[in-house]
C-alpha cells in the first residue's frame, strides 16, 4: 500500500501559524512543525519513491510556504521579546490605559 503525500495538513498548520503570528509571534508553534513534517515527508519520498503516491513538487511548495511563515513568526517573536525587554511593556500599558479612558469617556457622553 502506497503512502499519500497530502499537503493539506501542512497548509492548515501554516495558515494557523500566520494567523497566530499577530499574537506575539506564537504562530511558530504551528508553522515550525508544519515545516518539519513537510521536510520529513519529502526526504522519505525521495529515498523510497515507489512507496509514495502524490506530487513531491506540491509538498515542496507546501514546505516553502511553511518556511516563510516560520521565518515571519520568528522575526515577530524576536521583535516582541526585544521590545518588551527594552521597556515596551510600559508603553503598551500606557497606550491601553489611554484607549480605555477614551472609551469610558465615550460611553459616559452618550
PDB file of C-alpha atoms in Angstrom:
ATOM      1  CA  UNK A   1       0.000   0.000   0.000  1.00  0.00           C
ATOM      2  CA  UNK A   2       1.398   3.368  -1.028  1.00  0.00           C
ATOM      3  CA  UNK A   3       1.515   6.338   1.327  1.00  0.00           C
ATOM      4  CA  UNK A   4      -0.047   9.565   0.120  1.00  0.00           C
ATOM      5  CA  UNK A   5       1.825  12.878   0.063  1.00  0.00           C
ATOM      6  CA  UNK A   6      -1.021  15.023   1.341  1.00  0.00           C
ATOM      7  CA  UNK A   7      -0.233  18.721   1.661  1.00  0.00           C
ATOM      8  CA  UNK A   8      -3.477  19.674   3.426  1.00  0.00           C
ATOM      9  CA  UNK A   9      -2.075  19.367   6.954  1.00  0.00           C
ATOM     10  CA  UNK A  10       0.965  21.438   6.041  1.00  0.00           C
ATOM     11  CA  UNK A  11      -1.157  24.240   4.587  1.00  0.00           C
ATOM     12  CA  UNK A  12      -3.584  24.238   7.535  1.00  0.00           C
ATOM     13  CA  UNK A  13      -0.755  24.462  10.068  1.00  0.00           C
ATOM     14  CA  UNK A  14       0.935  27.188   8.013  1.00  0.00           C
ATOM     15  CA  UNK A  15      -2.251  29.269   7.824  1.00  0.00           C
ATOM     16  CA  UNK A  16      -2.862  28.860  11.558  1.00  0.00           C
ATOM     17  CA  UNK A  17       0.732  29.911  12.136  1.00  0.00           C
ATOM     18  CA  UNK A  18       0.276  33.011  10.012  1.00  0.00           C
ATOM     19  CA  UNK A  19      -2.929  33.934  11.846  1.00  0.00           C
ATOM     20  CA  UNK A  20      -1.300  33.419  15.248  1.00  0.00           C
ATOM     21  CA  UNK A  21       1.720  35.426  14.172  1.00  0.00           C
ATOM     22  CA  UNK A  22      -0.180  38.542  15.234  1.00  0.00           C
ATOM     23  CA  UNK A  23      -0.286  37.173  18.779  1.00  0.00           C
ATOM     24  CA  UNK A  24       3.294  37.999  19.593  1.00  0.00           C
ATOM     25  CA  UNK A  25       4.838  35.532  17.162  1.00  0.00           C
ATOM     26  CA  UNK A  26       3.226  32.480  18.719  1.00  0.00           C
ATOM     27  CA  UNK A  27       2.413  31.147  15.264  1.00  0.00           C
ATOM     28  CA  UNK A  28       5.811  29.497  15.311  1.00  0.00           C
ATOM     29  CA  UNK A  29       4.123  26.766  17.369  1.00  0.00           C
ATOM     30  CA  UNK A  30       2.139  25.789  14.241  1.00  0.00           C
ATOM     31  CA  UNK A  31       4.490  26.799  11.419  1.00  0.00           C
ATOM     32  CA  UNK A  32       7.596  25.120  12.808  1.00  0.00           C
ATOM     33  CA  UNK A  33       6.046  21.635  12.965  1.00  0.00           C
ATOM     34  CA  UNK A  34       4.493  22.181   9.524  1.00  0.00           C
ATOM     35  CA  UNK A  35       7.943  22.769   8.070  1.00  0.00           C
ATOM     36  CA  UNK A  36       9.361  19.779   9.942  1.00  0.00           C
ATOM     37  CA  UNK A  37       6.602  17.437   8.745  1.00  0.00           C
ATOM     38  CA  UNK A  38       6.899  18.600   5.130  1.00  0.00           C
ATOM     39  CA  UNK A  39      10.686  18.257   5.154  1.00  0.00           C
ATOM     40  CA  UNK A  40      10.443  14.769   6.664  1.00  0.00           C
ATOM     41  CA  UNK A  41       7.877  13.591   4.093  1.00  0.00           C
ATOM     42  CA  UNK A  42       9.938  14.935   1.186  1.00  0.00           C
ATOM     43  CA  UNK A  43      13.050  13.130   2.406  1.00  0.00           C
ATOM     44  CA  UNK A  44      11.119   9.879   2.841  1.00  0.00           C
ATOM     45  CA  UNK A  45       9.565  10.211  -0.613  1.00  0.00           C
ATOM     46  CA  UNK A  46      12.951  10.852  -2.221  1.00  0.00           C
ATOM     47  CA  UNK A  47      14.501   7.818  -0.513  1.00  0.00           C
ATOM     48  CA  UNK A  48      11.603   5.475  -1.404  1.00  0.00           C
ATOM     49  CA  UNK A  49       9.739   6.922  -4.398  1.00  0.00           C
ATOM     50  CA  UNK A  50       7.889   3.645  -5.034  1.00  0.00           C
ATOM     51  CA  UNK A  51       6.265   3.736  -1.588  1.00  0.00           C
ATOM     52  CA  UNK A  52       4.639   7.145  -2.083  1.00  0.00           C
ATOM     53  CA  UNK A  53       1.998   8.498  -4.395  1.00  0.00           C
ATOM     54  CA  UNK A  54       1.369  12.157  -4.951  1.00  0.00           C
ATOM     55  CA  UNK A  55       3.333  15.082  -6.188  1.00  0.00           C
ATOM     56  CA  UNK A  56       6.648  15.806  -4.474  1.00  0.00           C
ATOM     57  CA  UNK A  57       6.622  19.265  -6.086  1.00  0.00           C
ATOM     58  CA  UNK A  58       3.357  20.099  -4.310  1.00  0.00           C
ATOM     59  CA  UNK A  59       4.847  19.008  -0.990  1.00  0.00           C
ATOM     60  CA  UNK A  60       7.937  21.096  -1.729  1.00  0.00           C
ATOM     61  CA  UNK A  61       5.704  24.131  -2.322  1.00  0.00           C
ATOM     62  CA  UNK A  62       3.928  23.477   0.992  1.00  0.00           C
ATOM     63  CA  UNK A  63       7.337  23.236   2.673  1.00  0.00           C
ATOM     64  CA  UNK A  64       8.353  26.620   1.257  1.00  0.00           C
ATOM     65  CA  UNK A  65       5.103  28.199   2.482  1.00  0.00           C
ATOM     66  CA  UNK A  66       5.692  26.721   5.947  1.00  0.00           C
ATOM     67  CA  UNK A  67       9.277  28.011   5.932  1.00  0.00           C
ATOM     68  CA  UNK A  68       8.205  31.548   5.010  1.00  0.00           C
ATOM     69  CA  UNK A  69       5.547  31.586   7.737  1.00  0.00           C
ATOM     70  CA  UNK A  70       8.052  30.190  10.244  1.00  0.00           C
ATOM     71  CA  UNK A  71      10.515  32.970   9.404  1.00  0.00           C
ATOM     72  CA  UNK A  72       7.807  35.654   9.711  1.00  0.00           C
ATOM     73  CA  UNK A  73       6.722  34.272  13.077  1.00  0.00           C
ATOM     74  CA  UNK A  74      10.303  34.014  14.329  1.00  0.00           C
ATOM     75  CA  UNK A  75      11.046  37.628  13.376  1.00  0.00           C
ATOM     76  CA  UNK A  76       7.818  38.779  15.050  1.00  0.00           C
ATOM     77  CA  UNK A  77       8.617  36.778  18.182  1.00  0.00           C
ATOM     78  CA  UNK A  78      12.159  38.153  18.373  1.00  0.00           C
ATOM     79  CA  UNK A  79      10.889  41.720  17.850  1.00  0.00           C
ATOM     80  CA  UNK A  80       8.350  41.322  20.657  1.00  0.00           C
ATOM     81  CA  UNK A  81      10.948  39.883  23.005  1.00  0.00           C
ATOM     82  CA  UNK A  82      13.281  42.795  22.221  1.00  0.00           C
ATOM     83  CA  UNK A  83      10.508  45.380  22.530  1.00  0.00           C
ATOM     84  CA  UNK A  84       9.278  44.074  25.857  1.00  0.00           C
ATOM     85  CA  UNK A  85      12.786  43.770  27.267  1.00  0.00           C
ATOM     86  CA  UNK A  86      13.604  47.403  26.439  1.00  0.00           C
ATOM     87  CA  UNK A  87      10.594  48.947  28.155  1.00  0.00           C
ATOM     88  CA  UNK A  88       7.964  48.380  25.527  1.00  0.00           C
ATOM     89  CA  UNK A  89       5.654  46.820  28.108  1.00  0.00           C
ATOM     90  CA  UNK A  90       5.197  50.155  29.878  1.00  0.00           C
ATOM     91  CA  UNK A  91       4.481  51.926  26.584  1.00  0.00           C
ATOM     92  CA  UNK A  92       1.902  49.292  25.656  1.00  0.00           C
ATOM     93  CA  UNK A  93       0.310  49.508  29.089  1.00  0.00           C
ATOM     94  CA  UNK A  94       0.048  53.313  28.822  1.00  0.00           C
ATOM     95  CA  UNK A  95      -1.440  53.042  25.341  1.00  0.00           C
ATOM     96  CA  UNK A  96      -4.089  50.584  26.536  1.00  0.00           C
ATOM     97  CA  UNK A  97      -4.912  52.781  29.536  1.00  0.00           C
ATOM     98  CA  UNK A  98      -5.325  55.847  27.278  1.00  0.00           C
ATOM     99  CA  UNK A  99      -7.565  53.861  24.969  1.00  0.00           C
ATOM    100  CA  UNK A 100      -9.712  52.637  27.873  1.00  0.00           C
ATOM    101  CA  UNK A 101     -10.058  56.183  29.266  1.00  0.00           C
ATOM    102  CA  UNK A 102     -11.222  57.434  25.878  1.00  0.00           C
ATOM    103  CA  UNK A 103     -13.631  54.518  25.566  1.00  0.00           C
ATOM    104  CA  UNK A 104     -15.120  55.162  29.023  1.00  0.00           C
ATOM    105  CA  UNK A 105     -15.482  58.885  28.282  1.00  0.00           C
ATOM    106  CA  UNK A 106     -17.281  57.985  25.074  1.00  0.00           C
ATOM    107  CA  UNK A 107     -19.688  55.748  26.987  1.00  0.00           C
ATOM    108  CA  UNK A 108     -20.328  58.418  29.621  1.00  0.00           C
ATOM    109  CA  UNK A 109     -21.021  61.036  26.943  1.00  0.00           C
ATOM    110  CA  UNK A 110     -23.938  59.029  25.460  1.00  0.00           C
TER     111      UNK A 110
END
